[in-house]
Short mmCIF file of C-alpha atoms and ligand atoms in Angstrom, two decimals:
data_model
loop_
_atom_site.label_atom_id
_atom_site.label_comp_id
_atom_site.label_asym_id
_atom_site.label_seq_id
_atom_site.Cartn_x
_atom_site.Cartn_y
_atom_site.Cartn_z
CA UNK A 1 16.92 -7.57 25.32
CA UNK A 2 19.65 -5.65 23.51
CA UNK A 3 20.39 -5.15 19.85
CA UNK A 4 20.24 -8.24 17.70
CA UNK A 5 22.73 -8.20 14.86
CA UNK A 6 21.85 -9.43 11.40
CA UNK A 7 18.54 -9.52 9.66
CA UNK A 8 15.37 -10.82 11.29
CA UNK A 9 13.80 -13.72 9.36
CA UNK A 10 10.11 -12.95 8.96
CA UNK A 11 8.95 -16.37 7.76
CA UNK A 12 5.31 -16.07 8.65
CA UNK A 13 2.91 -16.29 5.70
CA UNK A 14 2.20 -12.59 5.85
CA UNK A 15 3.17 -9.91 6.50
CA UNK A 16 6.16 -10.91 4.38
CA UNK A 17 9.68 -9.48 4.08
CA UNK A 18 9.37 -6.00 2.60
CA UNK A 19 12.19 -5.43 0.06
CA UNK A 20 14.50 -2.46 0.63
CA UNK A 21 13.43 -0.95 -2.69
CA UNK A 22 9.83 -0.88 -1.49
CA UNK A 23 10.76 0.54 1.92
CA UNK A 24 12.73 3.32 0.25
CA UNK A 25 9.85 4.10 -2.09
CA UNK A 26 7.51 4.39 0.88
CA UNK A 27 9.85 6.85 2.60
CA UNK A 28 9.33 9.53 -0.07
CA UNK A 29 7.61 12.75 0.98
CA UNK A 30 3.82 12.57 1.18
CA UNK A 31 2.28 14.69 -1.56
CA UNK A 32 -1.04 16.42 -2.23
CA UNK A 33 -3.42 13.62 -3.10
CA UNK A 34 -5.46 16.05 -5.20
CA UNK A 35 -2.50 17.27 -7.25
CA UNK A 36 -1.13 16.24 -10.69
CA UNK A 37 1.82 14.14 -9.42
CA UNK A 38 -0.55 12.05 -7.40
CA UNK A 39 -2.84 11.18 -10.28
CA UNK A 40 0.15 9.90 -12.27
CA UNK A 41 1.11 7.64 -9.37
CA UNK A 42 -2.43 6.33 -8.99
CA UNK A 43 -2.93 5.67 -12.69
CA UNK A 44 0.35 3.71 -12.90
CA UNK A 45 -0.66 1.67 -9.88
CA UNK A 46 -4.11 0.82 -11.28
CA UNK A 47 -2.56 -0.18 -14.59
CA UNK A 48 0.01 -2.41 -12.89
CA UNK A 49 -2.61 -4.02 -10.67
CA UNK A 50 -4.67 -5.00 -13.71
CA UNK A 51 -1.70 -6.99 -14.96
CA UNK A 52 -1.29 -8.71 -11.60
CA UNK A 53 -4.99 -9.62 -11.27
CA UNK A 54 -5.02 -10.43 -15.01
CA UNK A 55 -8.04 -8.28 -15.68
CA UNK A 56 -8.97 -5.49 -18.06
CA UNK A 57 -11.67 -4.45 -15.60
CA UNK A 58 -11.84 -2.31 -12.51
CA UNK A 59 -9.55 -2.51 -9.48
CA UNK A 60 -10.46 -0.67 -6.26
CA UNK A 61 -7.89 0.23 -3.56
CA UNK A 62 -8.84 0.96 0.07
CA UNK A 63 -6.71 2.12 2.97
CA UNK A 64 -7.54 -1.06 4.90
CA UNK A 65 -6.53 -4.54 5.95
CA UNK A 66 -7.69 -7.59 4.01
CA UNK A 67 -10.71 -7.87 6.30
CA UNK A 68 -11.96 -4.55 4.96
CA UNK A 69 -11.60 -5.82 1.40
CA UNK A 70 -13.65 -8.90 2.40
CA UNK A 71 -16.40 -6.64 3.72
CA UNK A 72 -16.24 -4.46 0.59
CA UNK A 73 -16.75 -7.51 -1.67
CA UNK A 74 -19.96 -8.41 0.17
CA UNK A 75 -21.58 -5.02 0.87
CA UNK A 76 -21.18 -3.88 -2.73
CA UNK A 77 -22.82 -6.91 -4.30
CA UNK A 78 -25.42 -8.33 -1.88
CA UNK A 79 -28.62 -7.42 -0.04
CA UNK A 80 -29.82 -8.23 3.51
CA UNK A 81 -30.88 -11.88 3.80
CA UNK A 82 -29.14 -12.97 0.59
CA UNK A 83 -27.82 -16.50 0.69
CA UNK A 84 -24.08 -17.10 0.30
CA UNK A 85 -22.37 -20.46 -0.22
CA UNK A 86 -19.12 -20.60 1.77
CA UNK A 87 -16.65 -23.41 2.51
CA UNK A 88 -14.88 -24.20 5.77
CA UNK A 89 -11.41 -24.62 4.34
CA UNK A 90 -9.76 -23.18 7.46
CA UNK A 91 -9.45 -20.27 9.84
CA UNK A 92 -9.68 -17.48 7.25
CA UNK A 93 -12.73 -18.98 5.55
CA UNK A 94 -14.37 -19.10 9.00
CA UNK A 95 -13.52 -15.44 9.67
CA UNK A 96 -14.95 -14.38 6.31
CA UNK A 97 -18.13 -16.25 7.15
CA UNK A 98 -18.37 -14.27 10.40
CA UNK A 99 -18.16 -11.04 8.39
CA UNK A 100 -21.04 -12.25 6.21
CA UNK A 101 -23.14 -13.24 9.23
CA UNK A 102 -22.60 -9.88 10.94
CA UNK A 103 -23.73 -8.14 7.77
CA UNK A 104 -27.04 -10.03 7.90
CA UNK A 105 -26.36 -12.51 5.10
CA UNK A 106 -27.57 -16.09 5.28
CA UNK A 107 -24.57 -18.41 5.03
CA UNK A 108 -24.59 -22.03 3.90
CA UNK A 109 -21.23 -23.00 5.41
CA UNK A 110 -20.06 -26.35 4.01
CA UNK A 111 -18.03 -28.08 6.74
CA UNK A 112 -14.43 -29.05 6.06
CA UNK A 113 -11.49 -30.72 7.81
CA UNK A 114 -9.00 -27.83 7.33
CA UNK A 115 -6.80 -30.16 5.25
CA UNK A 116 -8.35 -29.70 1.80
CA UNK A 117 -9.48 -26.91 -0.53
CA UNK A 118 -13.01 -26.38 -1.80
CA UNK A 119 -14.47 -29.48 -3.48
CA UNK A 120 -15.82 -28.37 -6.90
CA UNK A 121 -18.26 -31.31 -6.99
CA UNK A 122 -19.92 -30.00 -3.82
CA UNK A 123 -20.20 -26.55 -5.42
CA UNK A 124 -21.98 -28.10 -8.38
CA UNK A 125 -24.28 -30.22 -6.20
CA UNK A 126 -25.26 -27.30 -3.94
CA UNK A 127 -25.96 -24.99 -6.86
CA UNK A 128 -27.86 -27.60 -8.88
CA UNK A 129 -30.09 -28.19 -5.82
CA UNK A 130 -30.77 -24.46 -5.52
CA UNK A 131 -33.68 -24.46 -7.98
CA UNK A 132 -35.06 -21.06 -6.87
CA UNK A 133 -31.64 -19.46 -7.37
CA UNK A 134 -31.55 -18.22 -3.76
CA UNK A 135 -27.75 -18.44 -3.57
CA UNK A 136 -26.40 -15.08 -4.72
CA UNK A 137 -22.69 -15.68 -4.25
CA UNK A 138 -20.12 -18.45 -3.85
CA UNK A 139 -16.98 -17.50 -1.93
CA UNK A 140 -13.63 -19.28 -2.10
CA UNK A 141 -10.36 -18.65 -0.25
CA UNK A 142 -7.80 -19.39 -2.98
CA UNK A 143 -4.91 -20.04 -0.60
CA UNK A 144 -5.95 -20.95 2.97
CA UNK A 145 -3.12 -19.34 4.89
CA UNK A 146 -4.03 -21.26 8.06
CA UNK A 147 -3.62 -24.69 6.43
CA UNK A 148 -1.41 -24.39 3.36
CA UNK A 149 -4.11 -25.86 1.11
CA UNK A 150 -5.20 -24.08 -2.07
CA UNK A 151 -8.57 -24.28 -3.80
CA UNK A 152 -8.90 -24.91 -7.52
CA UNK A 153 -10.68 -21.69 -8.50
CA UNK A 154 -10.89 -22.52 -12.18
CA UNK A 155 -12.62 -25.82 -11.38
CA UNK A 156 -15.03 -24.07 -9.03
CA UNK A 157 -15.88 -21.72 -11.92
CA UNK A 158 -16.54 -24.73 -14.18
CA UNK A 159 -18.75 -26.28 -11.49
CA UNK A 160 -20.84 -23.09 -11.29
CA UNK A 161 -21.17 -23.10 -15.08
CA UNK A 162 -22.15 -26.77 -15.18
CA UNK A 163 -24.95 -26.00 -12.71
CA UNK A 164 -25.86 -23.08 -15.00
CA UNK A 165 -26.21 -20.93 -11.87
CA UNK A 166 -26.08 -17.11 -11.85
CA UNK A 167 -24.34 -16.75 -8.44
CA UNK A 168 -21.38 -14.40 -8.24
CA UNK A 169 -17.96 -15.97 -7.66
CA UNK A 170 -16.00 -14.06 -4.99
CA UNK A 171 -12.41 -15.16 -4.31
CA UNK A 172 -9.98 -14.26 -1.52
CA UNK A 173 -6.47 -14.12 -3.03
CA UNK A 174 -4.94 -12.37 -0.03
CA UNK A 175 -2.05 -14.82 0.30
CA UNK A 176 -1.97 -16.02 -3.32
CA UNK A 177 -1.96 -12.98 -5.60
CA UNK A 178 1.51 -12.41 -7.07
CA UNK A 179 2.69 -15.74 -5.61
CA UNK A 180 0.39 -18.33 -7.21
CA UNK A 181 -1.02 -18.38 -10.75
CA UNK A 182 -4.30 -16.44 -10.74
CA UNK A 183 -6.48 -15.10 -13.56
CA UNK A 184 -9.44 -12.90 -12.64
CA UNK A 185 -10.89 -12.49 -16.15
CA UNK A 186 -10.07 -15.89 -17.64
CA UNK A 187 -11.45 -17.77 -14.62
CA UNK A 188 -14.63 -15.70 -14.60
CA UNK A 189 -14.22 -14.37 -11.08
CA UNK A 190 -16.61 -11.54 -10.14
CA UNK A 191 -14.82 -10.06 -7.17
CA UNK A 192 -11.21 -10.82 -6.25
CA UNK A 193 -10.24 -9.75 -2.73
CA UNK A 194 -6.65 -8.99 -1.83
CA UNK A 195 -4.44 -6.82 0.37
CA UNK A 196 -0.91 -5.50 0.50
CA UNK A 197 1.14 -7.45 3.03
CA UNK A 198 1.61 -10.88 1.49
CA UNK A 199 2.59 -11.62 -2.12
CA UNK A 200 2.59 -7.93 -2.96
CA UNK A 201 5.53 -7.46 -0.57
CA UNK A 202 4.22 -4.32 1.14
CA UNK A 203 3.51 -3.49 4.76
CA UNK A 204 -0.13 -3.97 5.82
CA UNK A 205 -2.55 -1.18 4.98
CA UNK A 206 -4.02 -1.57 1.48
CA UNK A 207 -7.16 -3.59 0.68
CA UNK A 208 -8.03 -4.47 -2.92
CA UNK A 209 -11.07 -5.55 -4.92
CA UNK A 210 -10.90 -6.51 -8.60
CA UNK A 211 -14.42 -6.23 -9.97
CA UNK A 212 -16.09 -7.86 -13.00
CA UNK A 213 -18.79 -6.11 -15.03
CA UNK A 214 -21.31 -8.61 -13.64
CA UNK A 215 -20.34 -7.60 -10.09
CA UNK A 216 -20.60 -3.92 -11.04
CA UNK A 217 -24.07 -4.57 -12.37
CA UNK A 218 -25.02 -6.38 -9.14
CA UNK A 219 -23.75 -3.41 -7.11
CA UNK A 220 -26.42 -1.19 -8.66
CA UNK A 221 -29.23 -3.09 -6.96
CA UNK A 222 -27.34 -4.40 -3.87
CA UNK A 223 -28.94 -3.03 -0.69
CA UNK A 224 -26.49 -3.77 2.14
CA UNK A 225 -25.56 -0.41 3.72
CA UNK A 226 -22.20 0.89 2.51
CA UNK A 227 -20.35 4.16 2.68
CA UNK A 228 -16.59 3.81 3.20
CA UNK A 229 -16.56 0.67 1.03
CA UNK A 230 -18.81 1.98 -1.74
CA UNK A 231 -17.30 1.18 -5.14
CA UNK A 232 -19.25 3.90 -6.93
CA UNK A 233 -17.47 7.02 -5.72
CA UNK A 234 -14.15 5.17 -5.79
CA UNK A 235 -14.47 4.13 -9.40
CA UNK A 236 -15.75 7.56 -10.44
CA UNK A 237 -12.75 9.40 -8.94
CA UNK A 238 -10.18 6.69 -9.73
CA UNK A 239 -10.78 7.18 -13.45
CA UNK A 240 -8.96 10.53 -13.14
CA UNK A 241 -6.35 9.12 -10.74
CA UNK A 242 -7.98 10.43 -7.58
CA UNK A 243 -9.83 9.08 -4.53
CA UNK A 244 -13.03 10.19 -2.77
CA UNK A 245 -11.16 10.26 0.56
CA UNK A 246 -7.50 10.39 1.55
CA UNK A 247 -5.65 7.34 0.18
CA UNK A 248 -2.58 5.74 1.80
CA UNK A 249 -0.24 7.79 -0.41
CA UNK A 250 3.02 6.33 0.89
CA UNK A 251 1.82 2.75 0.54
CA UNK A 252 0.89 3.56 -3.04
CA UNK A 253 4.52 4.60 -3.65
CA UNK A 254 5.50 1.22 -2.26
CA UNK A 255 2.90 -0.56 -4.38
CA UNK A 256 4.18 1.14 -7.54
CA UNK A 257 7.68 -0.10 -6.74
CA UNK A 258 6.49 -3.62 -5.88
CA UNK A 259 4.51 -3.84 -9.12
CA UNK A 260 7.53 -2.73 -11.12
CA UNK A 261 9.62 -5.43 -9.42
CA UNK A 262 7.05 -8.19 -10.03
CA UNK A 263 6.53 -7.24 -13.66
CA UNK A 264 10.27 -6.92 -14.19
CA UNK A 265 10.89 -10.42 -12.80
CA UNK A 266 7.89 -11.65 -14.79
CA UNK A 267 4.83 -13.25 -13.20
CA UNK A 268 5.56 -16.69 -14.66
CA UNK A 269 9.01 -16.65 -13.11
CA UNK A 270 7.56 -15.43 -9.80
CA UNK A 271 5.10 -18.34 -9.77
CA UNK A 272 7.81 -20.87 -10.71
CA UNK A 273 10.01 -19.55 -7.90
CA UNK A 274 7.23 -20.09 -5.36
CA UNK A 275 6.50 -23.61 -6.63
CA UNK A 276 10.17 -24.52 -6.39
CA UNK A 277 10.61 -23.19 -2.85
CA UNK A 278 7.44 -24.98 -1.74
CA UNK A 279 8.71 -28.26 -3.21
CA UNK A 280 12.08 -27.87 -1.47
CA UNK A 281 10.31 -27.16 1.82
CA UNK A 282 8.06 -30.21 1.56
CA UNK A 283 11.07 -32.40 0.81
CA UNK A 284 12.71 -31.13 3.99
CA UNK A 285 9.54 -31.73 6.03
CA UNK A 286 9.22 -35.30 4.74
CA UNK A 287 12.89 -36.00 5.46
CA UNK A 288 12.35 -34.78 9.02
CA UNK A 289 9.60 -37.40 9.24
CA UNK A 290 6.97 -34.78 9.96
CA UNK A 291 3.50 -34.54 8.45
CA UNK A 292 2.30 -31.88 6.01
CA UNK A 293 -1.19 -30.69 7.01
CA UNK A 294 -2.57 -30.43 3.45
CA UNK A 295 -3.72 -33.89 2.34
CA UNK A 296 -4.35 -33.28 -1.36
CA UNK A 297 -1.24 -33.24 -3.56
CA UNK A 298 -3.05 -31.07 -6.12
CA UNK A 299 -3.75 -28.49 -3.45
CA UNK A 300 -0.31 -28.00 -1.86
CA UNK A 301 0.27 -24.29 -1.37
CA UNK A 302 3.20 -22.72 -3.21
CA UNK A 303 3.13 -19.86 -0.64
CA UNK A 304 3.45 -21.65 2.68
CA UNK A 305 3.77 -25.10 4.23
CA UNK A 306 1.91 -26.07 7.39
CA UNK A 307 3.71 -28.74 9.41
CA UNK A 308 2.03 -30.99 11.98
CA UNK A 309 3.93 -31.52 15.24
CA UNK A 310 3.83 -35.02 16.78
CA UNK A 311 1.18 -35.57 19.47
CA UNK A 312 2.33 -34.51 22.93
CA UNK A 313 4.58 -31.70 21.65
CA UNK A 314 3.86 -27.98 21.40
CA UNK A 315 4.42 -26.19 18.09
CA UNK A 316 4.51 -22.83 19.86
CA UNK A 317 7.41 -23.98 22.06
CA UNK A 318 9.31 -24.68 18.85
CA UNK A 319 8.39 -21.24 17.46
CA UNK A 320 9.52 -19.63 20.71
CA UNK A 321 12.95 -21.27 20.69
CA UNK A 322 13.45 -20.45 17.00
CA UNK A 323 12.62 -16.80 17.66
CA UNK A 324 14.84 -16.53 20.73
CA UNK A 325 17.83 -18.39 19.38
CA UNK A 326 17.76 -17.58 15.67
CA UNK A 327 15.67 -14.41 15.41
CA UNK A 328 13.18 -16.04 13.05
CA UNK A 329 9.40 -15.77 13.22
CA UNK A 330 7.42 -18.80 12.05
CA UNK A 331 3.63 -18.80 11.64
CA UNK A 332 1.57 -19.99 14.61
CA UNK A 333 -1.27 -22.50 14.45
CA UNK A 334 -4.53 -20.58 14.09
CA UNK A 335 -7.86 -21.43 15.72
CA UNK A 336 -8.20 -25.15 16.42
CA UNK A 337 -4.69 -25.76 15.07
CA UNK A 338 -3.07 -23.76 17.90
CA UNK A 339 -0.05 -25.59 19.30
CA UNK A 340 -0.53 -28.47 16.86
CA UNK A 341 1.10 -26.99 13.76
CA UNK A 342 3.53 -24.32 12.68
CA UNK A 343 3.64 -22.60 9.31
CA UNK A 344 6.67 -21.81 7.16
CA UNK A 345 6.01 -18.83 4.91
CA UNK A 346 7.96 -19.01 1.64
CA UNK A 347 6.24 -16.26 -0.30
CA UNK A 348 7.06 -12.74 -1.35
CA UNK A 349 10.57 -11.35 -1.68
CA UNK A 350 12.50 -14.57 -1.22
CA UNK A 351 15.37 -16.62 -2.68
CA UNK A 352 17.19 -19.92 -2.32
CA UNK A 353 19.57 -18.85 0.44
CA UNK A 354 16.77 -17.27 2.45
CA UNK A 355 14.89 -20.57 2.20
CA UNK A 356 18.04 -22.47 3.16
CA UNK A 357 18.46 -20.24 6.23
CA UNK A 358 14.81 -20.68 7.11
CA UNK A 359 14.99 -24.47 6.95
CA UNK A 360 18.24 -24.45 8.97
CA UNK A 361 16.45 -22.47 11.67
CA UNK A 362 13.57 -24.95 11.72
CA UNK A 363 15.87 -28.00 11.86
CA UNK A 364 17.95 -26.55 14.70
CA UNK A 365 14.73 -25.53 16.46
CA UNK A 366 13.30 -29.06 16.22
CA UNK A 367 16.41 -30.31 17.93
CA UNK A 368 16.37 -27.66 20.68
CA UNK A 369 12.64 -28.09 21.33
CA UNK A 370 13.07 -31.83 21.80
CA UNK A 371 10.67 -32.73 19.04
CA UNK A 372 11.26 -36.20 17.63
CA UNK A 373 12.48 -35.88 14.02
CA UNK A 374 15.07 -37.27 11.64
CA UNK A 375 18.07 -35.13 10.82
CA UNK A 376 18.86 -34.17 7.26
CA UNK A 377 15.82 -32.28 5.97
CA UNK A 378 18.01 -29.29 5.18
CA UNK A 379 20.42 -31.45 3.16
CA UNK A 380 17.56 -32.90 1.13
CA UNK A 381 16.25 -29.40 0.41
CA UNK A 382 19.71 -28.15 -0.57
CA UNK A 383 20.16 -31.10 -2.91
CA UNK A 384 16.89 -30.21 -4.59
CA UNK A 385 17.74 -26.50 -4.84
CA UNK A 386 21.19 -27.16 -6.27
CA UNK A 387 20.07 -29.84 -8.73
CA UNK A 388 18.35 -27.41 -11.10
C1 PLP B 401 -4.03 -12.59 6.00
C2 PLP B 401 -5.31 -13.12 5.44
C3 PLP B 401 -6.54 -12.49 5.67
C4 PLP B 401 -6.71 -11.36 6.64
O1 PLP B 401 -6.14 -10.19 6.23
P1 PLP B 401 -6.02 -8.98 7.28
O2 PLP B 401 -5.16 -8.00 6.56
O3 PLP B 401 -5.42 -9.54 8.53
O4 PLP B 401 -7.39 -8.45 7.53
C5 PLP B 401 -7.64 -12.99 5.04
N1 PLP B 401 -7.57 -14.06 4.20
C6 PLP B 401 -6.42 -14.70 3.98
C7 PLP B 401 -6.40 -15.88 3.08
C8 PLP B 401 -5.26 -14.25 4.59
O5 PLP B 401 -4.10 -14.88 4.37
#
């Protein structure tokens, strides 16, 4: 295939569109990561990240994918055989559970239908029943990127408190941070897990942990083996703006730029923008007569919308025609949702006309793929976008 003119639409829910400003920042010359210029860069990045996580505590940055940051959250706080309460909210929750199992943790995996977030009442019930305090951590995926359902982290915190249980609260915000309201300190989260390629608008390659003082305390007696992921050396060197091993210098340039952009726009405005684009998308989906996978109105994701394809039709055939004809990538159905759903990412560096183009591509694709639908979803979305 030859050159394709115009810009590719990367409408998967991560990696997201990387803004030109960030790409240019990344293209600067790599510098000595033990020199004075580097420490300035690192200190600015740590300071900015605190504002994004809404914490006055420690943030750790790894050269890694999100999966590495998952592993880091567990190996730094837990010991072999420790019990962890996890919830099957979707594909990513199931992958995180596999990480825990491979590390030798005992997982109580609460089954779910992949159409809801974590039920706080189940958290409370499970913890209240745990009289010997065997559960050492509760994990929650804030925004299940496979389903488009969010979990109510603040309510999970309240449920843990009502049970008066000492378990750590560990939250995956990989596809929510800097897109959906999130407050590490205020919500009493012990470890927040994130990475670079979704709401933070960077290419893949940085893994993040925000760490509470309770989690730091737990790390002193945690006995799971750890070396690369060890918070201790990281935090020691980070204080001076350095790292115990070579950091991803160029991605840190990009992160500094992305943080400046987010803070300049203002987090509240960023969150409102995501809510608005999600609402417009759902209006289009309903007008097409298609089903939204998430069943709980309070848990609709502001970052992506997962759309169910009518029985007997293949969501990946739709994705294929949209890619070939309109140069747009839509998210595939993951795990047991393969072929049954597609996902529209509307997070990151995004605006009304990009959303309009995205929905146009979907509507034309539905037609070309022969999927039964009602015309006019785009018009309904445009009416919503232009009404306010
Ligand atoms: C993307 C994603 C991950 C996985 O991150 P990788 O960088 O692919 O390791 C984990 N959790 C959630 C919620 C995600 O969206």
